[in-house]
Amino acid sequence: MRTDQDQPVRLADYQPPSWLVETVDLDVALHPTETRVRAKLRLKPNPAAPAAPLALDGDGLTLRSIKLNGAPLAAENYAATPDRLSIAQPPRRPFVLELETVVDPTANTALSGLYRAGDTYCTQCEAEGFRRITYFPDRPDVMAVYTTRIEAEKSEAPVLLANGNLTEAGDVAGTTRHYAVWRDPFPKPSYLFALVGGVLGHVADEFVTMSGRKVALRIYVEPGRESRADFAMDALKRAMRWDEEAFGREYDLNIFMIVAVSAFNMGAMENKGLNIFNDKYVLASPETATDEDYANIDGIIAHEYFHNWTGNRITCRDWFQLCLKEGLTVFRDQEYTADQRSRPVERISDVRALRAHQFVEDAGPLAHPVRPEVYREINNFYTPTVYEKGAEIVRMLKVLLGADGFRKGMDLYFARHDGQAATVEQFIACFAKATDRDLAQFMRWYRQAGTPEVAVTLSHDAKAATCTLEIAQMLPATPGQPVKEPQVIPLALGLVAPDGRDLPLRRADGRAVERGVLVLTRPAETFVFTNVPQRPVASLNRGFSAPIRLTANLNADDLRFLAAHDSDAFNRWQALQTLAVTLLIDNVKALRAGQPMRQDAGFLSALGAIVADTALEPAFVARALTLPTEADVARELGRDVDPDAIFAARNALRTAVGDALGPALRDIYRRLSVSAPYSPDAESAGRRNLKNVALDLLAASSGSAAIAIAARQYASADNMTDRMAAIATLSLHPVRERQAAIDDFYRRYQVDPLVIDKWFALQAAIPEAATLDRVKELTRHPAFSLGNPNRVRSLVGAFAMMNQTQFNRADGAGYAFLTDTVLALDGRNPQVASRMMTAFKSWRALEPGRRGKAEAELRRVAAAPSLSTDVRDIVERSLADT
Ligand code: PHE
Ligand code: ZN
């Protein structure tokens, strides 16, 4: 752990490492409280850096012995503290350093370094966990070849795994112990090191690569859970094939392993050849996992697998370059999902998530560039900005360069940088080189925080048959960046004629509109199109070609027209969202002014037309019927946010939709209530989603009849998706059926922690005043534990992040509960504590009463006598003035 006294780390201060490590030989004797770690490092001076003393990172380590070139090192020749090992005058040539440290995996509640998930020994080394195992130059530009010997009691850890290929295994003669030796021939940074030991079951399969090599596949899970790993295995094989087909990338070791563990700070980790997963993203059965769970597993298995090339073979030079692997790999997993499922539906989901998390982050005190220039705690930069906005930047490259140009750039990147620790500049240089373009201005996307605001004004000249778009871009100030420069914005567009067809785009200046994309580069510019006899409707930022906030002079009729006719499915959805958000914002303002809310018959009929359009895929219709969330409305309001008014306006709209579309929704529900056996495929999931959205809207309007249907669906469902959807609908209504279902759910699933997480989250999200007390009570439930991140996220996280009205209670009690929890958790698990603290990221946008309460809680945390760097960093940035 970094300490409070540590200085911030700056990109501008980067220096190459003075010492390189060629090989690491680890010998780890697992023990619950005293695991002995021997590390033999073959060090050599870096020819590209000035000579310097040797300084290795540590974190809470105890050094037991140290040898240099085989001889014990005298005490005056080195200095060891828990977080540093230095040798002032090391040899000026390659040498071997042998270290012995002892660590206590059972006491490791931070879940970084070597720890125990239940009884299983496992490691988590990204970003700086390896230094909690042994002293090491723990930075990603030091890449070494690792050999790992693990030894353990056979009864305690019959399964012993590490990165690479197994080279040797056997019993330790004369003892009850055994060992295994793994060798990873690919040089890698320490953050990709992993080992696992425990009592584990597994499923096995095989993959034949494009060049005909056989790769053994293994997924390790808690014994008895093997069948729940079948879907993950299927996803893995599809991901491996896709990376060959879409990017020409083949897997490189003889074996690829995934281990599911019950306690994990994040989603999963791409350790070379040995991915370690939060079990939530591996285990699935129709009875215990929802369609959403299946989709998450598919995407995350793919994401971690794709890191093998984007992250592992080519890694990051330093942690400022985190988006180099994360943004690119998110882009790759999104493309995989789009190919496996439905491209427009995937894009809608990705953009919803981007707006819900990244746009909000970018508009508040925690805003930072996709490539930050300074950090106090790197763990706080695994953010929606680095991941999701990072992926959007890669997507824009593809839009700008076209599919072929993009692929050429990627190929060059793999060819040039394989085996290296690279930078964002090097990545972008490959695209510039491969397509012969100047991408200097494009680099601003990495350096400037904030979401660009683009305003478009369309005018039409009937006499000249021209159509003019005046487009202005503005990037708002963000912390530390008061002044901004214009960015390169690829704006995909169409001009839709009154008959619904796209007009050919002919620019008056004769320049072509390549692939239908206008490339904005200046604060304001004008584009004139010719041969436009009638006023068209502009369909702008099609497919969400750039991550911007767009305003245009489109009226409600134009938006309804686009909802019905746009050839771009994303913009059909977007038009409906814009209509709904506009209505909701008007009504929130009316409510706050004590005036009546308005109805929008036009919006309702536009939705009705979507529902009646049988050519549309059910998953798309379901997305169209899903109204903007309370958080969406809060974000669009941007200031003086009153969550109660938003809730009331949104509820009224849900009722209005249910009323207006009642017969159609009932028809959908009937038509899609099939009794075919459950299958997690995207089409079936889309039908279930539509059916359940219809039920939820019916319950919002007609009350008891729909409640009875939901209660019946809850009781008779043969899969978790339908059961969960039914109970979620019930949970929004204070009816007797609700409590019965909640009690029944616990009885059914109490042996299954991942399902009990759904039970926690469901109750935490109930938008009623009694919820806070219920959540507090549930923190004392035997199934809850502050020691398990999944439990914390599903109860406390769901309350703080999903329940807008109750977290933001006017009396501030929701905020106080969150800060109490954070303070209780911080000493145990700073990473999860600081994650929870980000629930305050929009506090400045609240109406004054709540803003004052939130600020008081933030100050209470800031004043706590001892805080982790993680939480301190989040709190101080949240409170900072600029
Ligand atoms: N690198 C992981 C991923 O995105 C995320 C992670 C970060 C996991 C830090 C653990 C710790 O795939
Ligand atoms: Zn990742």
CSV table of N, CA and C in Angstrom, one decimal, residues 389 393 396 441-452 473-475 481 484-490 519-523 525 547-548:
chain,number,residue,atom,x,y,z
A,389,LYS,N,-14.3,4.8,-22.3
A,389,LYS,CA,-13.9,5.9,-23.2
A,389,LYS,C,-12.7,5.5,-24.0
A,393,ILE,N,-12.3,5.5,-28.1
A,393,ILE,CA,-11.3,6.1,-28.9
A,393,ILE,C,-10.8,5.1,-30.0
A,396,MET,N,-13.3,5.1,-32.7
A,396,MET,CA,-13.3,6.2,-33.6
A,396,MET,C,-12.2,6.1,-34.6
A,441,GLN,N,-3.6,15.6,-34.0
A,441,GLN,CA,-4.8,16.2,-33.3
A,441,GLN,C,-5.6,15.1,-32.6
A,442,PHE,N,-5.7,13.9,-33.2
A,442,PHE,CA,-6.4,12.8,-32.6
A,442,PHE,C,-6.0,12.5,-31.2
A,443,MET,N,-4.7,12.6,-31.0
A,443,MET,CA,-4.1,12.3,-29.7
A,443,MET,C,-4.7,13.1,-28.5
A,444,ARG,N,-5.4,14.2,-28.9
A,444,ARG,CA,-6.0,15.0,-27.8
A,444,ARG,C,-7.1,14.2,-27.1
A,445,TRP,N,-7.6,13.2,-27.7
A,445,TRP,CA,-8.6,12.4,-27.0
A,445,TRP,C,-8.0,11.7,-25.8
A,446,TYR,N,-6.8,11.5,-25.8
A,446,TYR,CA,-6.1,10.8,-24.7
A,446,TYR,C,-5.7,11.8,-23.6
A,447,ARG,N,-5.5,13.0,-24.0
A,447,ARG,CA,-5.0,14.0,-23.0
A,447,ARG,C,-6.0,14.9,-22.4
A,448,GLN,N,-7.2,15.1,-23.1
A,448,GLN,CA,-8.2,16.0,-22.5
A,448,GLN,C,-9.3,15.3,-21.9
A,449,ALA,N,-9.6,15.6,-20.7
A,449,ALA,CA,-10.8,15.0,-20.1
A,449,ALA,C,-12.1,15.8,-20.5
A,450,GLY,N,-13.2,15.2,-20.2
A,450,GLY,CA,-14.5,15.9,-20.5
A,450,GLY,C,-15.1,15.3,-21.8
A,451,THR,N,-16.5,15.5,-21.8
A,451,THR,CA,-17.2,15.0,-22.9
A,451,THR,C,-17.5,16.1,-23.9
A,452,PRO,N,-17.1,16.1,-25.1
A,452,PRO,CA,-17.3,17.2,-26.1
A,452,PRO,C,-18.8,17.4,-26.3
A,473,GLN,N,-18.2,22.6,-31.8
A,473,GLN,CA,-17.8,21.7,-30.7
A,473,GLN,C,-17.2,22.5,-29.6
A,474,MET,N,-17.5,22.0,-28.4
A,474,MET,CA,-17.0,22.7,-27.2
A,474,MET,C,-16.7,21.6,-26.1
A,475,LEU,N,-15.5,21.8,-25.5
A,475,LEU,CA,-15.1,20.8,-24.5
A,475,LEU,C,-15.1,21.5,-23.1
A,481,GLN,N,-7.9,21.2,-15.9
A,481,GLN,CA,-7.8,21.5,-17.4
A,481,GLN,C,-8.9,22.6,-17.7
A,484,LYS,N,-9.4,24.1,-23.2
A,484,LYS,CA,-9.3,22.9,-24.0
A,484,LYS,C,-9.1,23.3,-25.5
A,485,GLU,N,-8.7,22.3,-26.2
A,485,GLU,CA,-8.5,22.5,-27.7
A,485,GLU,C,-9.5,21.6,-28.4
A,486,PRO,N,-9.8,22.0,-29.7
A,486,PRO,CA,-10.8,21.2,-30.4
A,486,PRO,C,-10.2,19.8,-30.7
A,487,GLN,N,-11.1,18.8,-30.8
A,487,GLN,CA,-10.7,17.4,-31.0
A,487,GLN,C,-11.2,17.0,-32.4
A,488,VAL,N,-10.7,15.8,-32.8
A,488,VAL,CA,-11.1,15.3,-34.1
A,488,VAL,C,-12.3,14.4,-33.8
A,489,ILE,N,-13.5,14.8,-34.4
A,489,ILE,CA,-14.7,14.1,-34.1
A,489,ILE,C,-15.3,13.5,-35.3
A,490,PRO,N,-15.3,12.2,-35.4
A,490,PRO,CA,-15.9,11.6,-36.6
A,490,PRO,C,-17.4,11.5,-36.4
A,519,VAL,N,-15.7,14.7,-40.7
A,519,VAL,CA,-14.6,14.7,-39.7
A,519,VAL,C,-14.5,16.2,-39.2
A,520,LEU,N,-14.9,16.4,-38.0
A,520,LEU,CA,-14.8,17.7,-37.4
A,520,LEU,C,-13.4,17.9,-36.7
A,521,THR,N,-12.9,19.1,-37.0
A,521,THR,CA,-11.6,19.3,-36.4
A,521,THR,C,-11.5,20.7,-35.7
A,522,ARG,N,-12.5,21.6,-36.0
A,522,ARG,CA,-12.4,23.0,-35.6
A,522,ARG,C,-13.5,23.3,-34.6
A,523,PRO,N,-13.4,24.4,-33.9
A,523,PRO,CA,-14.4,24.8,-33.0
A,523,PRO,C,-15.8,25.0,-33.7
A,525,GLU,N,-17.6,24.8,-37.8
A,525,GLU,CA,-17.5,24.6,-39.2
A,525,GLU,C,-18.8,24.4,-39.9
A,547,PRO,N,-18.0,9.6,-28.9
A,547,PRO,CA,-18.6,9.7,-27.6
A,547,PRO,C,-18.8,11.2,-27.2
A,548,ILE,N,-19.8,11.8,-27.7
A,548,ILE,CA,-20.1,13.2,-27.5
A,548,ILE,C,-21.5,13.4,-27.0
